PDB file of C-alpha atoms in Angstrom:
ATOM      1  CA  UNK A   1     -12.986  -6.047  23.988  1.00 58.00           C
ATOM      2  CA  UNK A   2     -15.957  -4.631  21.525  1.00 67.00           C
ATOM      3  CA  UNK A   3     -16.284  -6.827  18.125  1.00 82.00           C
ATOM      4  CA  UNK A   4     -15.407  -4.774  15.290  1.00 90.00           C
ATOM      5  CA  UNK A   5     -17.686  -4.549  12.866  1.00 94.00           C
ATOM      6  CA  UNK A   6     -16.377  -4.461   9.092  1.00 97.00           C
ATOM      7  CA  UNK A   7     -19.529  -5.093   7.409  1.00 95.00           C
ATOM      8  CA  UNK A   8     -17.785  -6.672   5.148  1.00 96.00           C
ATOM      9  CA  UNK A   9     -20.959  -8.088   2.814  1.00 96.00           C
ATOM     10  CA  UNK A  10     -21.880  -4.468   1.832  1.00 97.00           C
ATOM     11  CA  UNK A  11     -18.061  -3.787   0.783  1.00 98.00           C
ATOM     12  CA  UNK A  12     -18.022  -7.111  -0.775  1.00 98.00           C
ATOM     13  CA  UNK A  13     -21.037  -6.384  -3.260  1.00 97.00           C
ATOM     14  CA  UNK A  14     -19.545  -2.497  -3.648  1.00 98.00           C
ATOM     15  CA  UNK A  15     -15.594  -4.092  -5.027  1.00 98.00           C
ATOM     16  CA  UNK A  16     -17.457  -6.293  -6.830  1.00 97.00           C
ATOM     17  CA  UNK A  17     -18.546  -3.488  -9.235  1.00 96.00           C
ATOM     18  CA  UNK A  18     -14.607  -2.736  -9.968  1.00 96.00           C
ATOM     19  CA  UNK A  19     -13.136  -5.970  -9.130  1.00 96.00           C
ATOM     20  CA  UNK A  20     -15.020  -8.729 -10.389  1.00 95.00           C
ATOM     21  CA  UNK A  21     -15.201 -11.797  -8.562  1.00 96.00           C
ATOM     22  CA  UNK A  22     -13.358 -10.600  -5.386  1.00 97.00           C
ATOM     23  CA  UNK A  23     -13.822 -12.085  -1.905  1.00 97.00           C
ATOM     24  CA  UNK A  24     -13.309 -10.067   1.066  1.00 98.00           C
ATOM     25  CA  UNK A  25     -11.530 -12.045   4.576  1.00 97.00           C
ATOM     26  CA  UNK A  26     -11.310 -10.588   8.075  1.00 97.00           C
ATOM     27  CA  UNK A  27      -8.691 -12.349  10.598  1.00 96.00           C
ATOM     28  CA  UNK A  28      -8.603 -11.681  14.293  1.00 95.00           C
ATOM     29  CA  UNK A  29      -4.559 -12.166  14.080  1.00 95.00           C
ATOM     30  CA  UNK A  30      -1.857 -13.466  11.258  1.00 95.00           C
ATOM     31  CA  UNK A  31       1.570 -12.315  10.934  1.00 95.00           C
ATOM     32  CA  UNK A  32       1.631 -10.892   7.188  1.00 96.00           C
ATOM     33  CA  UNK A  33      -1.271 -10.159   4.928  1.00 97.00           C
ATOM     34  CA  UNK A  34       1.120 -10.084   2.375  1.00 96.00           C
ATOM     35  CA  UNK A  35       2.594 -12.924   3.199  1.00 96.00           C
ATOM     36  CA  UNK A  36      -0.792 -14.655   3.639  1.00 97.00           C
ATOM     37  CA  UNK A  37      -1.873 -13.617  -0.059  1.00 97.00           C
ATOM     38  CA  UNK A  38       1.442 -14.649  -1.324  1.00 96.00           C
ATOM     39  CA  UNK A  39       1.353 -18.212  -0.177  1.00 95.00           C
ATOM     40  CA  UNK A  40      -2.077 -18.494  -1.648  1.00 92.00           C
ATOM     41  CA  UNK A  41      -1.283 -17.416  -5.057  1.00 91.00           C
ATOM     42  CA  UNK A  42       1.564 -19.901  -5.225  1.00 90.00           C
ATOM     43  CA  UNK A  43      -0.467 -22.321  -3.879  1.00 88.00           C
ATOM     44  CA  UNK A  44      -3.212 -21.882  -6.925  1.00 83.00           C
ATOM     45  CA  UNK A  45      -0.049 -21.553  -9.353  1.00 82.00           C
ATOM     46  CA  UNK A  46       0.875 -25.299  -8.088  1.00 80.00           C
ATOM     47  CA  UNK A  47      -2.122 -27.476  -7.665  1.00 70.00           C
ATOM     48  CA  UNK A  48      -4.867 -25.527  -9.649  1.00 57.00           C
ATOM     49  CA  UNK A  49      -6.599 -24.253  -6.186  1.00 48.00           C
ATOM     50  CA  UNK A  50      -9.491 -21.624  -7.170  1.00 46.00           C
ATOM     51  CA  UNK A  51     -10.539 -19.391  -3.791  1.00 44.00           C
ATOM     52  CA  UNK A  52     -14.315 -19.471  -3.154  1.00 42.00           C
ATOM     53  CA  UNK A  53     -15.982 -16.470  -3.109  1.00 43.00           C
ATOM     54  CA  UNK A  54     -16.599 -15.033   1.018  1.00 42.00           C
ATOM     55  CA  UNK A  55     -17.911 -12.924   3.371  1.00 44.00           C
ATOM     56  CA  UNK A  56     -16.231 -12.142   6.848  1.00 46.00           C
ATOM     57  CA  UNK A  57     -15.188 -15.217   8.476  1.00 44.00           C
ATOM     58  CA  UNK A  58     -12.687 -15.646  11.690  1.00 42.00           C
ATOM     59  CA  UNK A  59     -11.149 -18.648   9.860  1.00 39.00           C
ATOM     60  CA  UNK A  60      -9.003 -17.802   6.642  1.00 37.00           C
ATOM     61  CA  UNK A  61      -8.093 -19.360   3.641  1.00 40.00           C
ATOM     62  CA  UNK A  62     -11.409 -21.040   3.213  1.00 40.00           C
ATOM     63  CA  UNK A  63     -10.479 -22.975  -0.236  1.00 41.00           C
ATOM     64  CA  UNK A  64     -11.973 -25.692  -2.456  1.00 41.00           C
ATOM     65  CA  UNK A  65      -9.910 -27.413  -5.087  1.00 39.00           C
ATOM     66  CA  UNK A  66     -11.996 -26.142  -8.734  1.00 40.00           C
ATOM     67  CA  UNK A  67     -12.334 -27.799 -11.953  1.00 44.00           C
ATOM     68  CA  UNK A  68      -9.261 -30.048 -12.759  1.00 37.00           C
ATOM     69  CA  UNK A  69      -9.251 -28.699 -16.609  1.00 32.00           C
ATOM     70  CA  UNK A  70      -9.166 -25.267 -15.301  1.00 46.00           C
ATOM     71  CA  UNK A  71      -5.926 -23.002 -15.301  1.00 57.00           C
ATOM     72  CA  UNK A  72      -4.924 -21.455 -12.329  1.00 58.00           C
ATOM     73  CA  UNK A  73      -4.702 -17.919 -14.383  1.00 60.00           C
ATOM     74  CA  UNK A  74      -8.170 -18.838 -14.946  1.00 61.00           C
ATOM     75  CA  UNK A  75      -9.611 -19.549 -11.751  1.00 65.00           C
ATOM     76  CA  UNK A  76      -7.924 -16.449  -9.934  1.00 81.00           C
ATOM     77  CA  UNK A  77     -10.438 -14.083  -8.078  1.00 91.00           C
ATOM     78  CA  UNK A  78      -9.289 -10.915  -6.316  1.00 96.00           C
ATOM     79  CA  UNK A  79      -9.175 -11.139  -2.801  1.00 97.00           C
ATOM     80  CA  UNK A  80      -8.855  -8.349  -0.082  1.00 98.00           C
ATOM     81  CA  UNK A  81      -7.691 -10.151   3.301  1.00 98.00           C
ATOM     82  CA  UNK A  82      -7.998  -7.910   6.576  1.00 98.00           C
ATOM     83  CA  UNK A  83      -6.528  -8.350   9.743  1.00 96.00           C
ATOM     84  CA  UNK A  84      -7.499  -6.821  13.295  1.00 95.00           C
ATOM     85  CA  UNK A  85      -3.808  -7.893  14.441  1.00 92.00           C
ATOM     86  CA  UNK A  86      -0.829  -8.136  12.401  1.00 92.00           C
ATOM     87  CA  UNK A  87       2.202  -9.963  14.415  1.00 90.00           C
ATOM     88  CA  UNK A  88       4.978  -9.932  11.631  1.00 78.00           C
ATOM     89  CA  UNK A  89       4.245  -7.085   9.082  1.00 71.00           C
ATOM     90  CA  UNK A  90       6.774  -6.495   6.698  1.00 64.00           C
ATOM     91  CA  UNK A  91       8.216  -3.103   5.346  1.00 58.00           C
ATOM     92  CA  UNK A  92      10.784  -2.319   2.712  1.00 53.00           C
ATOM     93  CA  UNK A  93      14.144  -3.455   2.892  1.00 51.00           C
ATOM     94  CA  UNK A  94      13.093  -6.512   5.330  1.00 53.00           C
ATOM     95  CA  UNK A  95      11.864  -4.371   7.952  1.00 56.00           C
ATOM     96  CA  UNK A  96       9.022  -5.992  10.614  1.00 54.00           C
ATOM     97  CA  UNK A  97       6.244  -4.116  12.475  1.00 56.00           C
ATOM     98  CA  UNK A  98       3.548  -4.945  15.036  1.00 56.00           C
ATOM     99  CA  UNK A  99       0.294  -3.565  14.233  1.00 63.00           C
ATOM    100  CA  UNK A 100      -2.379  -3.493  17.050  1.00 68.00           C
ATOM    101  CA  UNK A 101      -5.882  -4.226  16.975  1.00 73.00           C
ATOM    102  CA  UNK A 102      -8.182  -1.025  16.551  1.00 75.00           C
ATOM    103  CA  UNK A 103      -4.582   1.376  16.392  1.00 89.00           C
ATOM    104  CA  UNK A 104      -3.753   0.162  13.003  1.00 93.00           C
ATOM    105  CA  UNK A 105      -5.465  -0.887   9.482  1.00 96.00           C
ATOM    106  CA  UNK A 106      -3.648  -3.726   7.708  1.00 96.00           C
ATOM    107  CA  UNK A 107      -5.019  -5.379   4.666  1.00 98.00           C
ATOM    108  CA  UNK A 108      -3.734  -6.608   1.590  1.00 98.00           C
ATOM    109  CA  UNK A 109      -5.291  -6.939  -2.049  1.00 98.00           C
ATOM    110  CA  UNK A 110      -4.704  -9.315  -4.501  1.00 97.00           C
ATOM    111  CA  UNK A 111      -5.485  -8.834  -7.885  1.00 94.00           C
ATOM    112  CA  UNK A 112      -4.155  -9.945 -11.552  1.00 91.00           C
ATOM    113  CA  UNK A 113      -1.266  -7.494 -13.119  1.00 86.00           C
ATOM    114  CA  UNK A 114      -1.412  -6.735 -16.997  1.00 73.00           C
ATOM    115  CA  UNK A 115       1.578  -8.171 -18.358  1.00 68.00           C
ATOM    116  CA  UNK A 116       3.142  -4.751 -19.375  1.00 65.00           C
ATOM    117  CA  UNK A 117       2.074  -2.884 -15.906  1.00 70.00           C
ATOM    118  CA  UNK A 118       3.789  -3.059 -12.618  1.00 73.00           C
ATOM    119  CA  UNK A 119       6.234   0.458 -12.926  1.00 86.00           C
ATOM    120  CA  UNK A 120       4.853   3.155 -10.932  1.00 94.00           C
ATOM    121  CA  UNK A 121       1.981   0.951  -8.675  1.00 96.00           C
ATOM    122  CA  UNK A 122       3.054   1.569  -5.738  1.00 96.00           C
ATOM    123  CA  UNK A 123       2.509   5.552  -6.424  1.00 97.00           C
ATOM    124  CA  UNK A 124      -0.884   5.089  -7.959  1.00 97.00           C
ATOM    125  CA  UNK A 125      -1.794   3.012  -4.599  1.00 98.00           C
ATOM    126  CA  UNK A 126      -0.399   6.201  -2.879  1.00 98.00           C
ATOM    127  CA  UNK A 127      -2.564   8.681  -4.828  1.00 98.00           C
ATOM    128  CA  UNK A 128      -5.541   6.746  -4.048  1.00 98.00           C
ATOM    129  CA  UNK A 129      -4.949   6.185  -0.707  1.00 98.00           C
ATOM    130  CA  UNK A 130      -4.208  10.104   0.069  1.00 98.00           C
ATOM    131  CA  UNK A 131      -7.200  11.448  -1.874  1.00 98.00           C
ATOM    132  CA  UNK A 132      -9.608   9.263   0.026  1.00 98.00           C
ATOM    133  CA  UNK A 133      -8.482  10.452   3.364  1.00 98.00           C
ATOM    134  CA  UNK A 134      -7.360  13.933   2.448  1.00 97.00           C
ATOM    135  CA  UNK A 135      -9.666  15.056  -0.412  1.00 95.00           C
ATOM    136  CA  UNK A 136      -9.155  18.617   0.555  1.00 88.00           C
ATOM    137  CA  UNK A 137      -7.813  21.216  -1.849  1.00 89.00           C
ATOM    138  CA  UNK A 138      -4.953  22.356   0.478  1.00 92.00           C
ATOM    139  CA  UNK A 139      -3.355  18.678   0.968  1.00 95.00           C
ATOM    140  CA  UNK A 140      -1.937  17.908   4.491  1.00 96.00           C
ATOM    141  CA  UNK A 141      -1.519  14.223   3.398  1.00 98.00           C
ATOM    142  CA  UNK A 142       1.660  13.858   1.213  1.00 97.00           C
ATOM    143  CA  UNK A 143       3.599  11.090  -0.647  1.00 97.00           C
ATOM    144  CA  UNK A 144       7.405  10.113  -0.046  1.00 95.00           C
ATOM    145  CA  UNK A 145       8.526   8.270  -3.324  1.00 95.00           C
ATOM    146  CA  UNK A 146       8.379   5.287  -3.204  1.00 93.00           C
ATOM    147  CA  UNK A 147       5.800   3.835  -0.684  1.00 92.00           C
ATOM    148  CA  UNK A 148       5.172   6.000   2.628  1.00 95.00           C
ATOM    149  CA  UNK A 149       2.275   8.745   3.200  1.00 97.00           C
ATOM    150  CA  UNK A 150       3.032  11.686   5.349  1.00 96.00           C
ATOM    151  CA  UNK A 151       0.688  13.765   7.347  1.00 97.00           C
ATOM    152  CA  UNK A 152       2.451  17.716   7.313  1.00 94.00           C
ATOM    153  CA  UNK A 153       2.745  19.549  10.639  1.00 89.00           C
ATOM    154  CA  UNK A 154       5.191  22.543  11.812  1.00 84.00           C
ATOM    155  CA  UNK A 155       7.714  20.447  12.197  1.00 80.00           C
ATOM    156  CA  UNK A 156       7.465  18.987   8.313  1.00 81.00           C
ATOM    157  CA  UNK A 157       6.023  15.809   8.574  1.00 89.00           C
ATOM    158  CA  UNK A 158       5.193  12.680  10.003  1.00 92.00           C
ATOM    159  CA  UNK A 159       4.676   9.487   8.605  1.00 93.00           C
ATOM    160  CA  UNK A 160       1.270   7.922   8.721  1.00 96.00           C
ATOM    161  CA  UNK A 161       1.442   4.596   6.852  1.00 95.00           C
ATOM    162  CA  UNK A 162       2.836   2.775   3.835  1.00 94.00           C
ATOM    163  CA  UNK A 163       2.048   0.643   1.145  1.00 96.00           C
ATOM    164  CA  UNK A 164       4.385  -2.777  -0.135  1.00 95.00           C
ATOM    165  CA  UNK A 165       3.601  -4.488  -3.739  1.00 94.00           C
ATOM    166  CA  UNK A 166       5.249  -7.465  -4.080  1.00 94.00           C
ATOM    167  CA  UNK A 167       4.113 -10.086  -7.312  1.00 93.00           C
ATOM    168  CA  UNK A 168       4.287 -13.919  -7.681  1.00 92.00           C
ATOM    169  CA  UNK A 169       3.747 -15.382 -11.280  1.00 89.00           C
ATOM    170  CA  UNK A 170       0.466 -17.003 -12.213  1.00 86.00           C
ATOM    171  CA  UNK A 171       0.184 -19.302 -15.144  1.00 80.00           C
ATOM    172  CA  UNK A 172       1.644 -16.712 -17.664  1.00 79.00           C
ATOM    173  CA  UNK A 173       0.641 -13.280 -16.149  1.00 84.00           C
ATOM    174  CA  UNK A 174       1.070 -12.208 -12.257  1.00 89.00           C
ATOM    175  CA  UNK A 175      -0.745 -11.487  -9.304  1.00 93.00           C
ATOM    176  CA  UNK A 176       0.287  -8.454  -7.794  1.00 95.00           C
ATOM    177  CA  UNK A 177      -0.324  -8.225  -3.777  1.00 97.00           C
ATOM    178  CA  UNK A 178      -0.855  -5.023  -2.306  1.00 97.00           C
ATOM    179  CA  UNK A 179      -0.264  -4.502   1.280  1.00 97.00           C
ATOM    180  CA  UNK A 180      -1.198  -1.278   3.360  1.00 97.00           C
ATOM    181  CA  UNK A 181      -0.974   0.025   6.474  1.00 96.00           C
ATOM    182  CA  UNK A 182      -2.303   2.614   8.085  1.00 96.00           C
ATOM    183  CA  UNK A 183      -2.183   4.280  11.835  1.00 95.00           C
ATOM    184  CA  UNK A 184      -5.668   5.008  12.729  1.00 96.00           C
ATOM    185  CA  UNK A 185      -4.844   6.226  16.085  1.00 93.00           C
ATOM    186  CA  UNK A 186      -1.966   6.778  18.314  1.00 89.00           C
ATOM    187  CA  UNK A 187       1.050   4.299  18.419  1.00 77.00           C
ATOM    188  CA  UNK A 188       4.160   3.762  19.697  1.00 68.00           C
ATOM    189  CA  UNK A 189       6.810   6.181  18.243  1.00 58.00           C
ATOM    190  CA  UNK A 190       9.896   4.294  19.629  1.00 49.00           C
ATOM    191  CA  UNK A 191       9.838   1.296  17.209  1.00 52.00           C
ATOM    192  CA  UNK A 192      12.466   2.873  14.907  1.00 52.00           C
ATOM    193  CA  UNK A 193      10.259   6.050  12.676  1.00 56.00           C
ATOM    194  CA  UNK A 194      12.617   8.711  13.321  1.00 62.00           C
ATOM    195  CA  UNK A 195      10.074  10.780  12.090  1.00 68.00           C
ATOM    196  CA  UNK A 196       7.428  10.422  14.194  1.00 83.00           C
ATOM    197  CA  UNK A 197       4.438   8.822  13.680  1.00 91.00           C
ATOM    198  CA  UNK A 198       1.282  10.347  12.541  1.00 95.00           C
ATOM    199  CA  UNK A 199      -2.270   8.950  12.474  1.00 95.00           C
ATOM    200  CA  UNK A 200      -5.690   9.191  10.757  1.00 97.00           C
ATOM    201  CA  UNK A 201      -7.457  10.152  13.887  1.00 96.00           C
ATOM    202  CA  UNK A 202      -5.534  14.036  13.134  1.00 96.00           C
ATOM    203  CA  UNK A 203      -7.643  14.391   9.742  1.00 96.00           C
ATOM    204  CA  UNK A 204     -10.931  12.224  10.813  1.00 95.00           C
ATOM    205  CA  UNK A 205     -11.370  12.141  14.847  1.00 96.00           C
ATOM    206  CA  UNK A 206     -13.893   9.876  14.175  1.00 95.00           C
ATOM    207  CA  UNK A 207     -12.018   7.080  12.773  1.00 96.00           C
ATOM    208  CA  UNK A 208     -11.883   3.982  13.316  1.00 96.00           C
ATOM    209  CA  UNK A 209     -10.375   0.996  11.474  1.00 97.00           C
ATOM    210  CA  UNK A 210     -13.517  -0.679   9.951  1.00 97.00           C
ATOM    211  CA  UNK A 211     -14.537   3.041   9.082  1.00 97.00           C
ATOM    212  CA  UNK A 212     -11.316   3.765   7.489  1.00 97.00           C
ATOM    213  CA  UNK A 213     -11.416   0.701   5.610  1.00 98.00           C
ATOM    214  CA  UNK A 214     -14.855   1.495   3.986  1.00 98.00           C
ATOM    215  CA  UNK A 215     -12.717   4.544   3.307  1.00 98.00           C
ATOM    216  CA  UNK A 216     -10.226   3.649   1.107  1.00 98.00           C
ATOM    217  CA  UNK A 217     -11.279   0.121  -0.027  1.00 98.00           C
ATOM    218  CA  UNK A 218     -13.127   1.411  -2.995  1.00 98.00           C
ATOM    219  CA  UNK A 219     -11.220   3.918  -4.284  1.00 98.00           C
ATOM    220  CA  UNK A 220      -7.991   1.511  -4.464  1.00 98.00           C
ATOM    221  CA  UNK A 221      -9.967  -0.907  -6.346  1.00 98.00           C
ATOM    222  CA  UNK A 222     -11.268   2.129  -8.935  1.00 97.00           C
ATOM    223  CA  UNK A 223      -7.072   2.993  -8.581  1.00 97.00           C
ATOM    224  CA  UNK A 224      -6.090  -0.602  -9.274  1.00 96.00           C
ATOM    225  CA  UNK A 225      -8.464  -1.390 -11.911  1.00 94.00           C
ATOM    226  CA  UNK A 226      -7.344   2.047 -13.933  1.00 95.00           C
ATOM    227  CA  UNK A 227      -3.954   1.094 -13.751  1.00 95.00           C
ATOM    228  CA  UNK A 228      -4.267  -2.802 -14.979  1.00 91.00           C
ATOM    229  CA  UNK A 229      -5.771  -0.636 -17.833  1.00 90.00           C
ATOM    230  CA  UNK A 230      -3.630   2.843 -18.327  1.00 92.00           C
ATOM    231  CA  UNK A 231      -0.628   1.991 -16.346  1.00 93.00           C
ATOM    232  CA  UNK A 232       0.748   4.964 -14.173  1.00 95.00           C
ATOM    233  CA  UNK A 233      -0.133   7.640 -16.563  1.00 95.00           C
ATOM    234  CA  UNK A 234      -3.530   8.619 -15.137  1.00 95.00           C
ATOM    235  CA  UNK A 235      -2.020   8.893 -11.551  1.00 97.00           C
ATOM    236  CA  UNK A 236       1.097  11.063 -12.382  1.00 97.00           C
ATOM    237  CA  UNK A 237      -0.030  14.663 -12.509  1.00 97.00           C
ATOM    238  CA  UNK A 238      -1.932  13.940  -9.010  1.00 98.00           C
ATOM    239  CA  UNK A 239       1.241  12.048  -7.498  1.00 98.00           C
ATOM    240  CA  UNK A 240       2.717  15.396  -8.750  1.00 98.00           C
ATOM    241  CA  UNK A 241       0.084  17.641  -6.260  1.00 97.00           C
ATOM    242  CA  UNK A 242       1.302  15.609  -3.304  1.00 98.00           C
ATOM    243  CA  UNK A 243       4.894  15.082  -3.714  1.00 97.00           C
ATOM    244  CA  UNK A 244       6.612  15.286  -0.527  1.00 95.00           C
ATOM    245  CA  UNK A 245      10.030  15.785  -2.308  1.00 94.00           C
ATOM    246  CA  UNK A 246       9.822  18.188  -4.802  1.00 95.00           C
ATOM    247  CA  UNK A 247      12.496  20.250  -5.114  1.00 94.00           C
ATOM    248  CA  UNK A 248      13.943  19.441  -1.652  1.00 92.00           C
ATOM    249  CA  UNK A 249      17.394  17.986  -1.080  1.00 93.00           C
ATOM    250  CA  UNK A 250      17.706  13.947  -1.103  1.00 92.00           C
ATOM    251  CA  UNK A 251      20.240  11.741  -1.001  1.00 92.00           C
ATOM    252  CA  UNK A 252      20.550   7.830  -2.635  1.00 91.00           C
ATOM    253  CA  UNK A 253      21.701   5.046  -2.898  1.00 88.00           C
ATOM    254  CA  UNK A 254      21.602   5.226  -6.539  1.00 90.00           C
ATOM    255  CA  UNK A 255      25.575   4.865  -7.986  1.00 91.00           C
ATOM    256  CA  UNK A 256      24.889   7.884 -10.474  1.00 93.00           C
ATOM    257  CA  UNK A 257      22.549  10.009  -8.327  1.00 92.00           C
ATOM    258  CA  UNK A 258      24.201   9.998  -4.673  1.00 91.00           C
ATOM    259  CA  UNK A 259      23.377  13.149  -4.220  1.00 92.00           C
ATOM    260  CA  UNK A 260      21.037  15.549  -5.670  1.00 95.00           C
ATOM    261  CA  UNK A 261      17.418  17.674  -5.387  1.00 95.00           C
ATOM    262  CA  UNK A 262      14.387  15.452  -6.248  1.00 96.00           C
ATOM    263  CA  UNK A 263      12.796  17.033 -10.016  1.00 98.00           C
ATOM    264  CA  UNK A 264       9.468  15.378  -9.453  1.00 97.00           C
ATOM    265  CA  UNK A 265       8.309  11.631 -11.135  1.00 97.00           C
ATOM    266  CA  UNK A 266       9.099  10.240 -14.476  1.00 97.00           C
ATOM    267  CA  UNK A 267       6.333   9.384 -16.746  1.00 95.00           C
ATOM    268  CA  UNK A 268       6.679   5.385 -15.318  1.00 94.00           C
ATOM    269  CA  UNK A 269       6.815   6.406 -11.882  1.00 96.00           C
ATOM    270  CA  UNK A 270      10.490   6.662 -11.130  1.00 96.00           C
ATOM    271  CA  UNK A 271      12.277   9.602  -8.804  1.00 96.00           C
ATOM    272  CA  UNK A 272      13.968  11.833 -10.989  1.00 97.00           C
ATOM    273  CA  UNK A 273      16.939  13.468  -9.540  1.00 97.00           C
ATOM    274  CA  UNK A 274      18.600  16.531 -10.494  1.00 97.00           C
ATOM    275  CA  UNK A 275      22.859  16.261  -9.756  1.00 97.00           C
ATOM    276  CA  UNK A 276      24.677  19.192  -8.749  1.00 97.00           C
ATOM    277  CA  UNK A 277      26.105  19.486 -12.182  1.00 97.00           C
ATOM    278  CA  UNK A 278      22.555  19.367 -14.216  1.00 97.00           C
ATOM    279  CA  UNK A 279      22.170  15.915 -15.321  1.00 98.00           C
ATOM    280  CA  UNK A 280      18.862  14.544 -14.004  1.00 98.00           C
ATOM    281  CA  UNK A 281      18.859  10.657 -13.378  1.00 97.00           C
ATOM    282  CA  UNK A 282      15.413   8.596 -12.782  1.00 96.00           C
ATOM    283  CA  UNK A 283      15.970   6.379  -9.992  1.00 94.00           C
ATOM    284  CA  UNK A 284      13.526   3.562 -10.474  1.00 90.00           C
ATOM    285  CA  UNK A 285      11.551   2.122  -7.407  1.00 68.00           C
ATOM    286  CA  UNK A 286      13.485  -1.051  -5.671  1.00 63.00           C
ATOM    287  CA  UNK A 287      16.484   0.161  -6.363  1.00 64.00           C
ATOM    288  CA  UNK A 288      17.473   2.687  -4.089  1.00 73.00           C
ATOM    289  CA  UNK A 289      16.904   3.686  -0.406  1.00 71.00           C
ATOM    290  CA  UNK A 290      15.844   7.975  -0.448  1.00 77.00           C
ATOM    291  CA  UNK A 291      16.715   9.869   2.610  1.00 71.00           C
ATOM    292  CA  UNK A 292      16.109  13.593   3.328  1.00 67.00           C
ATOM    293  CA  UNK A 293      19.013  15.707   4.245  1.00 59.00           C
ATOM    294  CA  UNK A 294      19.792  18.376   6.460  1.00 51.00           C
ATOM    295  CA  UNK A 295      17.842  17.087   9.832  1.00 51.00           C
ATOM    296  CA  UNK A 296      15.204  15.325   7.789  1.00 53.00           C
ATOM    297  CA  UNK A 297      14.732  12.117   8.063  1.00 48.00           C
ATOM    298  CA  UNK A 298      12.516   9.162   6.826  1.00 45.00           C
ATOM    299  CA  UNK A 299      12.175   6.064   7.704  1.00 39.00           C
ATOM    300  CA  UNK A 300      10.032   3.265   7.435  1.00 40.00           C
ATOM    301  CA  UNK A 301       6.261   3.042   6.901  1.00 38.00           C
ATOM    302  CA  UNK A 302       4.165   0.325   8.473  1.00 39.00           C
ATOM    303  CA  UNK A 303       2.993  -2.038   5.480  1.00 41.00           C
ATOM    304  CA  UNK A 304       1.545  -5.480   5.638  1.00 48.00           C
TER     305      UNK A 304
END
């Protein structure tokens, strides 16, 4: 099987520019990227452990304990960890996902959260990822509040990846680990998207996972860094240009909301849902599972 080639020096020194600091890991295999990340940030958060800057390396977690006075908050550097095979990805509500080597991208980003950011991340990531692989001014690439990108066909829609945020304290801030993933090529559509699944390779036939990668990489950091600093606000109006759900019929989980036809995104991010009598709730992300109605469906997106 052909070595990939990530060139992952070059994207090193170009995150750099928007993410200071940041080291950049590729892994042949792990279970979770997220997961990964997570355990490394609580690792730092318990015994002071400050992650030496890297290239691409087959070996990861390459650590070395830093200087004892040092805070953990202090030592944190963002790191993007990549891997060619992902055994155990995770999705929302707890659900798991294979992603195979060359067929998928699945990386995560870790990076430190403002204190008074977090609502609405998860769409921003979305924006960023959909203009870098759809930039065009007719968008086939679409967003599905909260965390899933859909490519549009005649039939309405497929779904082509998904992003998962999930945060672990830090000394007294958080680190906020972002984990995508994206179908660069076929895969199997039996695994439980009632959808369908839909791939890069149907914008870009070209593509291929280190490609895509040097892709999207940048603009998420330019996304992540302008939300540490704005919050969601900067992101809404082109969330808004993409929204899969716009005045279509949805239904909730949401007590208040059960049913209702989605009224576009609140000004922190959340789904805001028009009842058959008026009233318009905002369903905030994590708190609800949104399903199409009427023979759509929606489930899952790959994440990491």
């Amino acid at each position: 099987m052909a070595e990939l080639d990530w060139n992952a020096e070059v994207l090193t020194q170009q995150l750099a520019a928007l993410l200071p600091g940041i080291a950049v890991d590729v892994v042949a295999e792990t279970g979770s990227t997220n997961t990964d990340l997570l355990e490394a940030v609580r690792a730092a958060a318990q015994e002071g452990i400050h992650v030496r800057r890297s290239v691409e390396s087959r070996a990861y977690a390459s650590a070395s304990r830093g200087d004892a006075t040092a805070s953990a908050e202090a030592a944190f550097q963002p790191r993007l960890l990549v891997a060619e095979r992902q055994t155990n990805g995770r999705g929302r509500n707890g659900r798991h996902w294979e992603a195979e080597r060359s067929q998928s991208l699945t990386f995560s980003l870790a990076f430190a959260l403002g204190p008074s950011a977090g609502a609405g991340l998860s769409l921003a990531v979305g924006v960023a990822l959909a203009e870098a692989l759809d930039p065009g001014e007719a968008p086939r690439l679409m967003l599905k509040w909260p965390n899933d990108l859909w490519l549009l066909d005649a039939a309405g829609g497929r779904k082509l990846g998904g992003v998962l945020i999930e945060t672990a304290p830090l000394g007294t801030g958080r680190v906020a680990v972002v984990g995508v993933g994206l179908n660069v090529g076929p895969v199997d559509d039996s695994t439980g998207f009632s959808s369908g699944c839909a791939w890069v390779r149907e914008l870009n036939a070209g593509a291929t996972a280190p490609t895509l990668l040097a892709r999207v990489a940048v603009p998420l950091a330019g996304a992540l860094r302008d939300f540490h600093a704005a919050g969601f606000a900067p992101f809404r109006a082109r969330y808004a240009r993409r929204d899969l759900l716009c005045d279509r019929p949805v239904t909730t989980s949401h007590p208040e909301a059960r049913h209702g036809t989605a009224a576009g995104i609140g000004a922190e991010g959340s789904l805001r849902v028009r009842r058959p009598d008026g009233a318009v709730i905002e369903v905030s992300s994590g708190e609800v599972s949104v399903r199409l109605r009427a023979g759509d469906s929606a489930a899952e997106s790959p994440t990491a």
